[in-house]
Amino acid sequence: MVAGEKELAKLWALVKNSLQREISSKQYKAWVEKSTKLLRFEENKVAVAVPNSVVLKWLSNNAKFKIARILSQLLGTDVIVEFKITPSAFREYKKRDKNSDTVSLFDPEAKYSEQVKKALEKAQIHPKYTFENFIVGKNSQLAYAAAAAVADSLGETYNPLFIYGSVGVGKTHLMQAVAHKVISKDPMRKVYYCSSETFLNEMVDSIRKGKTLDFRNQYRQLDLLLIDDIQFISNWQSTQDELFHTFNTLYNAGKQIIFASDRPPSEINGLADRLKSRFEGGMVVDILPPDFETRVAILKRYNETKHIKLPDAVLERIAVLVVDNVRTLIGAYNKAHSYMKLTQSEISPDEIEKLLGIDQASLQRKLTPQKIISSVASFFGVQEKDLKSKSRSARVVLPRQVSMYLIRTLLHFSLEETARALGRKDHTTVLHAIEKMKYLQAEDKEFAQNILRIKGKLVR
Ligand code: ADP
Ligand code: MG
């Protein structure tokens, strides 16, 4: 039986209709709806046109048998399904892809009224920096909880809220999330976000133009003031004075202030004591670099928003390679994603290393907790199973602690993950092991050398 184009289209519409009930609507939209077409139907073979190998692979793994069954039922005969990549399917797909690569999660446009959008813009708030888009890990739990509490009761819980942490860990995102929530609840609230540098520039500008009163009023009538990168304030004495008065006015009126900084108030050089004590007078919370689990969670969340998805193994490899900062983590994700989109082919965990060109790659490649444990065991001449056992004999305690230390520092596992790798539940033993390893390495040259040797074996 050979079918014409019209018949093929009709038949495929029926198949899609049935298939839609068997897979999630997200999957249907991403992989089937506009990216497939019935190409041929000859003998009992059906060829389905797909735009690229990524779609092909997904369909082969997830829908091939379903499609075959649906067709068999429709036609009353056994059918073999095959997928073919065709240029016309590719063109169709690209057309669609251009318009909608990112789905609703990061798409504020769909969700907010014009009034809210305008208010966000006026307050200098990035529409994507919301609580919903912020993945909470152990590294950010406390900061997140504090920010959420502040958003729910401005000026009443922690005032000021002072968030600190190294670059790219989500400080700006989190502080803006507070502003975002406040504005979307009530767009008339007066909110303003700026960096300490902008604060300085606006101040200097107002002096030059003889408009200091305007400057002061602009800041002092706010409901919520957010000043980012406040660590730079220490460079400018007059700005410190101005900020002090702004702070007092807002604070005394019960208005909320949030600061972000790359270090705690006590470590900001040249910060006037009176400001320091103000900064410390509310709640000071830190955000740490994300642990492995959180890194994977962040990557998965980004992946969910894309039509073309990176495989989990690739996400995990990225999380192994990029360790200290969410911004570079997302950068690495985007790089891998564009590569996959561009070449229309799947990328492997090993290719990702080349693509990212990360130095640590060779160290961390294929390094697993198991490999670390077995190297350590053979180095100390003990059995692997003893390291994972409950034994407290001195012979195995030290190598066990070395394993914990290496798993934690080389693989950037969380304390819990490290404990689990050695068959333990209690992560305080890991904490203890790491402290001891640091101490021993500092005190005992031979021991430090041994650690280096074990590492050297793992690198190769
Ligand atoms: P910082 O201000 O600490 O330097 P940012 O807030 O600018 O860092 O974050 C850098 C990027 O990483 C932003 O795109 C932000 O949305 C993203 N990001 C940071 N932390 C998270 C998180 N926990 N979940 C999701 N995205 C995050
Ligand atoms: Mg920032």
CSV table of C-alpha atoms in Angstrom, one decimal, residues 1-453:
chain,number,residue,atom,x,y,z
A,1,MET,CA,0.0,0.0,0.0
A,2,VAL,CA,1.4,3.4,-1.0
A,3,ALA,CA,-0.3,6.5,0.3
A,4,GLY,CA,-0.5,10.1,-1.1
A,5,GLU,CA,0.5,13.2,0.7
A,6,LYS,CA,-3.0,14.1,1.9
A,7,GLU,CA,-3.7,10.7,3.2
A,8,LEU,CA,-0.4,10.7,5.0
A,9,ALA,CA,-1.2,14.0,6.7
A,10,LYS,CA,-4.6,12.7,7.8
A,11,LEU,CA,-3.1,9.5,9.1
A,12,TRP,CA,-0.4,11.3,11.1
A,13,ALA,CA,-2.9,13.6,12.6
A,14,LEU,CA,-4.8,10.6,13.9
A,15,VAL,CA,-1.6,9.1,15.3
A,16,LYS,CA,-0.6,12.4,17.0
A,17,ASN,CA,-4.0,12.7,18.5
A,18,SER,CA,-3.7,9.3,20.2
A,19,LEU,CA,-0.1,9.8,21.1
A,20,GLN,CA,-1.0,13.1,22.8
A,21,ARG,CA,-2.9,11.1,25.4
A,22,GLU,CA,0.0,8.8,26.2
A,23,ILE,CA,2.8,11.3,26.8
A,24,SER,CA,2.9,14.5,28.8
A,25,SER,CA,1.8,17.7,27.1
A,26,LYS,CA,5.2,19.2,27.6
A,27,GLN,CA,6.8,16.2,25.8
A,28,TYR,CA,4.2,16.3,23.1
A,29,LYS,CA,4.9,20.0,22.4
A,30,ALA,CA,8.7,19.5,22.5
A,31,TRP,CA,9.1,16.4,20.5
A,32,VAL,CA,6.0,15.6,18.4
A,33,GLU,CA,3.6,18.4,17.7
A,34,LYS,CA,5.5,20.4,15.1
A,35,SER,CA,8.7,18.5,14.7
A,36,THR,CA,7.3,15.3,13.0
A,37,LYS,CA,5.6,14.4,9.8
A,38,LEU,CA,4.6,11.2,8.1
A,39,LEU,CA,7.0,10.7,5.2
A,40,ARG,CA,6.2,7.4,3.6
A,41,PHE,CA,4.0,4.4,4.1
A,42,GLU,CA,5.0,1.4,2.0
A,43,GLU,CA,4.4,-2.3,2.6
A,44,ASN,CA,4.2,-2.3,6.4
A,45,LYS,CA,7.0,0.2,6.8
A,46,VAL,CA,6.3,3.7,8.0
A,47,ALA,CA,8.9,6.5,7.8
A,48,VAL,CA,8.5,9.5,10.1
A,49,ALA,CA,10.4,12.7,9.2
A,50,VAL,CA,12.2,14.4,12.1
A,51,PRO,CA,14.4,17.5,12.1
A,52,ASN,CA,17.5,16.3,13.9
A,53,SER,CA,19.2,13.5,15.8
A,54,VAL,CA,18.1,14.8,19.2
A,55,VAL,CA,14.5,14.5,18.3
A,56,LEU,CA,15.2,11.2,16.6
A,57,LYS,CA,16.8,9.8,19.7
A,58,TRP,CA,14.1,10.9,22.0
A,59,LEU,CA,11.3,9.5,19.8
A,60,SER,CA,13.2,6.2,19.4
A,61,ASN,CA,13.5,5.8,23.1
A,62,ASN,CA,10.2,7.1,24.2
A,63,ALA,CA,7.6,6.9,21.5
A,64,LYS,CA,8.6,4.4,18.8
A,65,PHE,CA,6.6,1.5,20.1
A,66,LYS,CA,3.6,3.7,21.0
A,67,ILE,CA,3.5,5.0,17.5
A,68,ALA,CA,3.8,1.5,16.0
A,69,ARG,CA,1.0,0.2,18.2
A,70,ILE,CA,-1.3,3.1,17.4
A,71,LEU,CA,-0.7,2.7,13.7
A,72,SER,CA,-1.2,-1.0,13.9
A,73,GLN,CA,-4.6,-0.5,15.5
A,74,LEU,CA,-5.6,2.2,13.0
A,75,LEU,CA,-4.5,0.1,10.0
A,76,GLY,CA,-5.3,-3.4,11.3
A,77,THR,CA,-1.9,-4.7,10.4
A,78,ASP,CA,1.6,-4.9,12.0
A,79,VAL,CA,3.7,-1.8,11.3
A,80,ILE,CA,7.4,-1.1,11.6
A,81,VAL,CA,8.3,2.5,12.4
A,82,GLU,CA,11.5,4.2,11.4
A,83,PHE,CA,12.6,7.8,11.8
A,84,LYS,CA,14.4,9.8,9.1
A,85,ILE,CA,16.1,13.2,9.5
A,86,THR,CA,15.0,15.4,6.6
A,87,PRO,CA,16.0,19.0,5.6
A,88,SER,CA,12.4,20.1,5.3
A,89,ALA,CA,11.5,18.9,8.8
A,90,PHE,CA,14.7,20.7,10.0
A,91,ARG,CA,13.5,24.0,8.4
A,92,GLU,CA,10.1,23.7,10.0
A,93,TYR,CA,11.6,23.0,13.3
A,94,LYS,CA,14.0,25.9,13.2
A,95,LYS,CA,11.1,28.2,12.4
A,96,ARG,CA,9.3,27.1,15.5
A,97,ASP,CA,12.4,26.9,17.6
A,98,LYS,CA,13.4,30.5,17.0
A,99,ASN,CA,10.1,31.7,18.3
A,100,SER,CA,9.9,29.7,21.4
A,101,ASP,CA,13.0,28.1,22.7
A,102,THR,CA,12.3,29.1,26.2
A,103,VAL,CA,9.1,28.1,27.9
A,104,SER,CA,7.1,29.9,30.5
A,105,LEU,CA,9.4,29.3,33.6
A,106,PHE,CA,11.7,32.1,32.7
A,107,ASP,CA,9.3,34.1,30.7
A,108,PRO,CA,7.9,36.8,32.8
A,109,GLU,CA,6.1,38.5,29.9
A,110,ALA,CA,3.2,36.1,30.0
A,111,LYS,CA,2.6,36.5,33.7
A,112,TYR,CA,2.7,40.1,34.6
A,113,SER,CA,0.4,43.0,34.0
A,114,GLU,CA,1.7,46.1,32.2
A,115,GLN,CA,1.7,48.0,35.5
A,116,VAL,CA,3.9,45.4,37.2
A,117,LYS,CA,6.3,45.3,34.3
A,118,LYS,CA,6.6,49.1,34.4
A,119,ALA,CA,7.1,49.1,38.1
A,120,LEU,CA,9.9,46.5,37.9
A,121,GLU,CA,11.6,48.5,35.2
A,122,LYS,CA,11.4,51.7,37.2
A,123,ALA,CA,12.8,50.0,40.3
A,124,GLN,CA,15.6,48.5,38.2
A,125,ILE,CA,14.5,44.9,38.8
A,126,HIS,CA,15.4,42.1,36.4
A,127,PRO,CA,12.1,40.3,35.7
A,128,LYS,CA,13.7,36.9,35.8
A,129,TYR,CA,15.2,37.2,39.3
A,130,THR,CA,12.3,35.7,41.2
A,131,PHE,CA,12.0,33.4,44.2
A,132,GLU,CA,10.5,30.8,41.9
A,133,ASN,CA,13.6,30.8,39.7
A,134,PHE,CA,16.0,30.5,42.6
A,135,ILE,CA,17.1,27.0,43.4
A,136,VAL,CA,17.6,26.7,47.1
A,137,GLY,CA,20.5,24.5,48.3
A,138,LYS,CA,22.1,24.0,51.6
A,139,ASN,CA,24.5,26.8,50.5
A,140,SER,CA,21.6,29.3,50.3
A,141,GLN,CA,18.9,28.0,52.7
A,142,LEU,CA,19.3,30.5,55.4
A,143,ALA,CA,19.7,33.5,53.0
A,144,TYR,CA,16.6,32.3,51.1
A,145,ALA,CA,14.5,32.0,54.2
A,146,ALA,CA,15.6,35.4,55.5
A,147,ALA,CA,14.8,37.0,52.1
A,148,ALA,CA,11.4,35.3,51.9
A,149,ALA,CA,10.6,36.5,55.4
A,150,VAL,CA,11.6,40.1,54.5
A,151,ALA,CA,9.4,40.0,51.4
A,152,ASP,CA,6.4,39.0,53.4
A,153,SER,CA,6.7,41.7,56.1
A,154,LEU,CA,8.8,44.6,54.9
A,155,GLY,CA,10.6,46.5,57.6
A,156,GLU,CA,9.3,44.2,60.3
A,157,THR,CA,11.5,41.2,60.5
A,158,TYR,CA,15.1,41.6,59.6
A,159,ASN,CA,16.1,45.2,59.0
A,160,PRO,CA,18.5,45.6,57.3
A,161,LEU,CA,19.0,42.3,55.6
A,162,PHE,CA,22.7,42.0,54.7
A,163,ILE,CA,23.5,39.2,52.2
A,164,TYR,CA,27.2,38.4,51.5
A,165,GLY,CA,29.0,35.8,49.4
A,166,SER,CA,31.6,35.4,46.6
A,167,VAL,CA,30.9,36.4,43.0
A,168,GLY,CA,28.1,34.7,41.1
A,169,VAL,CA,26.5,32.8,43.9
A,170,GLY,CA,23.1,34.5,43.6
A,171,LYS,CA,23.2,37.5,45.9
A,172,THR,CA,21.8,39.9,43.3
A,173,HIS,CA,19.2,37.4,42.2
A,174,LEU,CA,18.0,36.8,45.8
A,175,MET,CA,17.8,40.5,46.8
A,176,GLN,CA,15.9,41.3,43.6
A,177,ALA,CA,13.5,38.5,44.2
A,178,VAL,CA,12.4,40.3,47.4
A,179,ALA,CA,11.8,43.4,45.3
A,180,HIS,CA,10.0,41.4,42.7
A,181,LYS,CA,7.6,39.9,45.1
A,182,VAL,CA,6.9,43.2,46.8
A,183,ILE,CA,6.2,44.9,43.4
A,184,SER,CA,4.1,42.1,42.0
A,185,LYS,CA,1.9,42.2,45.1
A,186,ASP,CA,1.6,45.9,44.9
A,187,PRO,CA,3.1,47.8,42.0
A,188,MET,CA,2.5,51.1,43.8
A,189,ARG,CA,5.2,50.3,46.4
A,190,LYS,CA,8.2,52.5,46.0
A,191,VAL,CA,11.2,50.3,45.4
A,192,TYR,CA,14.7,51.0,44.1
A,193,TYR,CA,17.7,48.8,43.4
A,194,CYS,CA,21.1,50.2,42.7
A,195,SER,CA,24.8,49.4,43.2
A,196,SER,CA,26.8,51.4,45.7
A,197,GLU,CA,28.5,52.9,42.7
A,198,THR,CA,25.3,54.2,41.2
A,199,PHE,CA,24.4,55.6,44.6
A,200,LEU,CA,27.7,57.5,44.5
A,201,ASN,CA,27.3,58.7,41.0
A,202,GLU,CA,23.8,59.9,41.5
A,203,MET,CA,24.9,61.7,44.6
A,204,VAL,CA,27.8,63.4,42.9
A,205,ASP,CA,25.6,64.3,40.0
A,206,SER,CA,23.0,65.9,42.3
A,207,ILE,CA,25.7,68.0,44.0
A,208,ARG,CA,27.0,69.2,40.6
A,209,LYS,CA,23.5,70.2,39.5
A,210,GLY,CA,22.6,71.7,42.8
A,211,LYS,CA,19.9,69.2,43.3
A,212,THR,CA,20.9,67.3,46.5
A,213,LEU,CA,17.4,67.8,47.9
A,214,ASP,CA,15.9,65.9,45.0
A,215,PHE,CA,18.5,63.2,45.4
A,216,ARG,CA,17.7,62.8,49.1
A,217,ASN,CA,14.0,62.8,48.6
A,218,GLN,CA,14.3,60.2,45.9
A,219,TYR,CA,15.9,57.8,48.3
A,220,ARG,CA,14.3,58.7,51.6
A,221,GLN,CA,10.7,58.2,50.5
A,222,LEU,CA,11.2,54.6,49.4
A,223,ASP,CA,9.5,51.6,50.9
A,224,LEU,CA,12.3,49.3,50.0
A,225,LEU,CA,15.9,50.2,49.1
A,226,LEU,CA,18.3,47.6,47.8
A,227,ILE,CA,22.0,48.5,47.5
A,228,ASP,CA,24.2,46.0,45.8
A,229,ASP,CA,28.0,45.6,46.1
A,230,ILE,CA,28.0,47.7,49.2
A,231,GLN,CA,31.7,46.7,49.8
A,232,PHE,CA,32.7,49.6,47.5
A,233,ILE,CA,31.2,52.2,49.7
A,234,SER,CA,34.3,52.2,51.8
A,235,ASN,CA,36.2,54.1,49.1
A,236,TRP,CA,34.1,57.2,49.5
A,237,GLN,CA,33.8,59.0,52.8
A,238,SER,CA,31.1,61.5,51.8
A,239,THR,CA,29.0,58.7,50.3
A,240,GLN,CA,29.2,56.9,53.6
A,241,ASP,CA,27.8,59.9,55.4
A,242,GLU,CA,25.0,60.3,52.9
A,243,LEU,CA,24.2,56.6,53.2
A,244,PHE,CA,24.2,56.8,56.9
A,245,HIS,CA,21.5,59.5,56.9
A,246,THR,CA,19.5,57.8,54.2
A,247,PHE,CA,19.6,54.6,56.2
A,248,ASN,CA,18.5,56.3,59.4
A,249,THR,CA,15.6,58.1,57.8
A,250,LEU,CA,14.3,54.9,56.2
A,251,TYR,CA,15.0,52.7,59.2
A,252,ASN,CA,13.2,55.1,61.6
A,253,ALA,CA,10.2,55.2,59.3
A,254,GLY,CA,10.1,51.4,59.3
A,255,LYS,CA,11.1,51.1,55.7
A,256,GLN,CA,13.2,48.1,54.5
A,257,ILE,CA,16.8,48.1,53.4
A,258,ILE,CA,18.7,45.2,51.9
A,259,PHE,CA,22.4,45.2,51.2
A,260,ALA,CA,24.5,42.7,49.3
A,261,SER,CA,28.3,42.5,49.5
A,262,ASP,CA,31.2,40.2,48.7
A,263,ARG,CA,32.2,40.0,52.3
A,264,PRO,CA,30.6,40.5,55.8
A,265,PRO,CA,30.5,44.0,57.3
A,266,SER,CA,33.3,43.3,59.7
A,267,GLU,CA,35.7,42.7,56.7
A,268,ILE,CA,34.8,45.8,54.7
A,269,ASN,CA,37.9,47.9,54.9
A,270,GLY,CA,37.5,51.6,55.8
A,271,LEU,CA,33.9,51.2,56.7
A,272,ALA,CA,32.9,53.8,59.3
A,273,ASP,CA,32.0,52.1,62.6
A,274,ARG,CA,28.6,53.7,62.7
A,275,LEU,CA,27.7,52.2,59.4
A,276,LYS,CA,29.2,48.8,60.3
A,277,SER,CA,27.0,48.6,63.4
A,278,ARG,CA,24.0,49.5,61.3
A,279,PHE,CA,24.8,46.8,58.8
A,280,GLU,CA,25.1,44.3,61.6
A,281,GLY,CA,22.1,45.5,63.4
A,282,GLY,CA,19.6,43.4,61.4
A,283,MET,CA,20.3,40.0,59.9
A,284,VAL,CA,23.6,39.1,58.2
A,285,VAL,CA,23.4,35.9,56.1
A,286,ASP,CA,25.8,34.4,53.7
A,287,ILE,CA,25.4,32.4,50.5
A,288,LEU,CA,28.1,29.8,49.9
A,289,PRO,CA,29.1,28.3,46.5
A,290,PRO,CA,26.6,25.6,45.6
A,291,ASP,CA,27.4,22.0,46.4
A,292,PHE,CA,27.3,19.3,43.8
A,293,GLU,CA,23.7,18.4,44.3
A,294,THR,CA,22.6,22.0,44.1
A,295,ARG,CA,24.7,22.5,40.9
A,296,VAL,CA,22.9,19.6,39.3
A,297,ALA,CA,19.5,20.9,40.5
A,298,ILE,CA,20.3,24.3,39.0
A,299,LEU,CA,21.3,22.8,35.7
A,300,LYS,CA,18.2,20.6,35.6
A,301,ARG,CA,16.0,23.6,36.2
A,302,TYR,CA,17.6,25.5,33.3
A,303,ASN,CA,17.3,22.4,31.1
A,304,GLU,CA,13.6,22.1,31.9
A,305,THR,CA,13.0,25.5,30.2
A,306,LYS,CA,14.5,24.4,26.9
A,307,HIS,CA,12.9,22.5,24.1
A,308,ILE,CA,16.1,20.8,23.2
A,309,LYS,CA,17.5,19.2,26.3
A,310,LEU,CA,21.0,18.2,27.4
A,311,PRO,CA,21.1,14.6,28.7
A,312,ASP,CA,21.5,14.2,32.5
A,313,ALA,CA,25.0,12.6,32.2
A,314,VAL,CA,26.1,15.8,30.5
A,315,LEU,CA,24.5,18.0,33.2
A,316,GLU,CA,26.3,16.0,35.9
A,317,ARG,CA,29.6,16.3,34.1
A,318,ILE,CA,29.2,20.1,33.9
A,319,ALA,CA,28.4,20.1,37.6
A,320,VAL,CA,31.6,18.2,38.3
A,321,LEU,CA,33.7,20.6,36.1
A,322,VAL,CA,32.2,23.9,37.2
A,323,VAL,CA,32.3,24.2,40.9
A,324,ASP,CA,32.4,27.6,42.5
A,325,ASN,CA,29.9,29.8,40.9
A,326,VAL,CA,26.4,29.7,39.5
A,327,ARG,CA,27.1,32.3,36.8
A,328,THR,CA,29.9,30.3,35.2
A,329,LEU,CA,27.8,27.1,35.7
A,330,ILE,CA,25.0,28.7,33.7
A,331,GLY,CA,27.5,30.0,31.2
A,332,ALA,CA,28.8,26.5,30.7
A,333,TYR,CA,25.3,25.2,30.3
A,334,ASN,CA,24.5,27.8,27.6
A,335,LYS,CA,27.7,27.0,25.8
A,336,ALA,CA,26.9,23.3,25.7
A,337,HIS,CA,23.3,24.0,24.7
A,338,SER,CA,24.2,26.3,21.8
A,339,TYR,CA,26.7,23.8,20.6
A,340,MET,CA,24.0,21.1,20.6
A,341,LYS,CA,21.5,23.3,18.9
A,342,LEU,CA,24.0,24.4,16.3
A,343,THR,CA,25.3,21.0,15.4
A,344,GLN,CA,21.9,19.3,15.8
A,345,SER,CA,23.6,16.4,17.5
A,346,GLU,CA,23.9,15.1,21.0
A,347,ILE,CA,27.0,16.0,23.0
A,348,SER,CA,28.7,13.5,25.2
A,349,PRO,CA,30.1,14.1,28.7
A,350,ASP,CA,33.6,13.8,27.4
A,351,GLU,CA,33.0,16.3,24.5
A,352,ILE,CA,31.7,18.7,27.1
A,353,GLU,CA,35.1,18.9,28.7
A,354,LYS,CA,36.8,19.8,25.4
A,355,LEU,CA,34.1,22.3,24.7
A,356,LEU,CA,34.5,24.0,28.0
A,357,GLY,CA,38.2,23.7,28.1
A,358,ILE,CA,38.4,23.5,31.8
A,359,ASP,CA,41.8,22.8,33.3
A,360,GLN,CA,40.6,20.6,36.1
A,361,ALA,CA,39.0,18.4,33.5
A,362,SER,CA,41.7,15.8,33.5
A,363,LEU,CA,41.7,15.6,37.2
A,364,GLN,CA,38.1,15.1,37.6
A,365,ARG,CA,37.4,13.1,34.5
A,366,LYS,CA,35.9,9.8,35.4
A,367,LEU,CA,36.9,10.3,39.0
A,368,THR,CA,34.4,8.7,41.3
A,369,PRO,CA,34.2,8.2,45.0
A,370,GLN,CA,34.8,4.5,44.4
A,371,LYS,CA,38.1,5.2,42.6
A,372,ILE,CA,39.2,7.5,45.3
A,373,ILE,CA,38.4,4.9,48.0
A,374,SER,CA,40.2,2.1,46.2
A,375,SER,CA,43.3,4.2,45.6
A,376,VAL,CA,43.4,5.2,49.2
A,377,ALA,CA,42.9,1.6,50.3
A,378,SER,CA,45.7,0.3,48.2
A,379,PHE,CA,48.0,3.1,49.2
A,380,PHE,CA,47.5,2.2,52.9
A,381,GLY,CA,47.4,-1.5,52.3
A,382,VAL,CA,43.9,-2.0,53.7
A,383,GLN,CA,40.7,-3.5,52.3
A,384,GLU,CA,38.1,-1.2,50.6
A,385,LYS,CA,35.3,-2.9,52.5
A,386,ASP,CA,37.0,-2.0,55.8
A,387,LEU,CA,36.9,1.6,54.9
A,388,LYS,CA,33.2,1.4,54.4
A,389,SER,CA,32.7,-0.8,57.5
A,390,LYS,CA,32.0,0.3,61.1
A,391,SER,CA,35.4,-0.7,62.3
A,392,ARG,CA,37.2,1.9,64.4
A,393,SER,CA,40.6,0.2,64.4
A,394,ALA,CA,43.3,2.8,64.0
A,395,ARG,CA,44.5,0.9,60.9
A,396,VAL,CA,41.4,1.9,58.9
A,397,VAL,CA,40.3,5.1,60.6
A,398,LEU,CA,43.0,7.3,59.0
A,399,PRO,CA,42.6,6.0,55.4
A,400,ARG,CA,38.9,6.4,55.8
A,401,GLN,CA,39.4,10.0,56.8
A,402,VAL,CA,41.7,10.5,53.9
A,403,SER,CA,39.1,9.1,51.5
A,404,MET,CA,36.5,11.5,53.0
A,405,TYR,CA,38.8,14.4,52.6
A,406,LEU,CA,39.6,13.6,48.9
A,407,ILE,CA,36.0,13.0,48.0
A,408,ARG,CA,35.0,16.2,49.5
A,409,THR,CA,37.8,18.3,48.0
A,410,LEU,CA,38.3,16.7,44.6
A,411,LEU,CA,34.7,16.0,43.7
A,412,HIS,CA,33.1,18.9,45.7
A,413,PHE,CA,30.6,16.5,47.2
A,414,SER,CA,28.5,17.9,50.1
A,415,LEU,CA,29.2,16.6,53.6
A,416,GLU,CA,26.2,14.3,53.4
A,417,GLU,CA,27.2,12.9,50.0
A,418,THR,CA,30.7,12.3,51.2
A,419,ALA,CA,29.4,10.4,54.3
A,420,ARG,CA,27.1,8.3,52.1
A,421,ALA,CA,30.0,7.4,49.8
A,422,LEU,CA,31.6,5.7,52.8
A,423,GLY,CA,28.4,4.1,54.0
A,424,ARG,CA,27.7,6.6,56.7
A,425,LYS,CA,24.8,8.7,57.6
A,426,ASP,CA,26.4,11.1,60.0
A,427,HIS,CA,28.1,14.0,58.2
A,428,THR,CA,29.8,15.3,61.3
A,429,THR,CA,32.3,12.5,61.0
A,430,VAL,CA,33.2,14.0,57.6
A,431,LEU,CA,33.6,17.5,59.1
A,432,HIS,CA,35.8,16.0,61.7
A,433,ALA,CA,37.9,14.1,59.1
A,434,ILE,CA,38.4,17.2,57.0
A,435,GLU,CA,39.5,19.3,60.0
A,436,LYS,CA,41.9,16.6,61.0
A,437,MET,CA,43.3,16.2,57.5
A,438,LYS,CA,43.9,20.0,57.2
A,439,TYR,CA,45.7,19.9,60.6
A,440,LEU,CA,47.8,16.9,59.8
A,441,GLN,CA,48.9,18.3,56.4
A,442,ALA,CA,49.9,21.5,58.0
A,443,GLU,CA,51.8,19.8,60.8
A,444,ASP,CA,53.3,16.8,59.2
A,445,LYS,CA,55.3,17.2,56.1
A,446,GLU,CA,55.4,13.5,55.3
A,447,PHE,CA,51.7,13.1,55.7
A,448,ALA,CA,51.1,16.1,53.3
A,449,GLN,CA,53.4,14.4,50.8
A,450,ASN,CA,51.4,11.2,51.0
A,451,ILE,CA,48.2,13.1,50.3
A,452,LEU,CA,49.9,14.6,47.2
A,453,ARG,CA,51.0,11.1,46.1
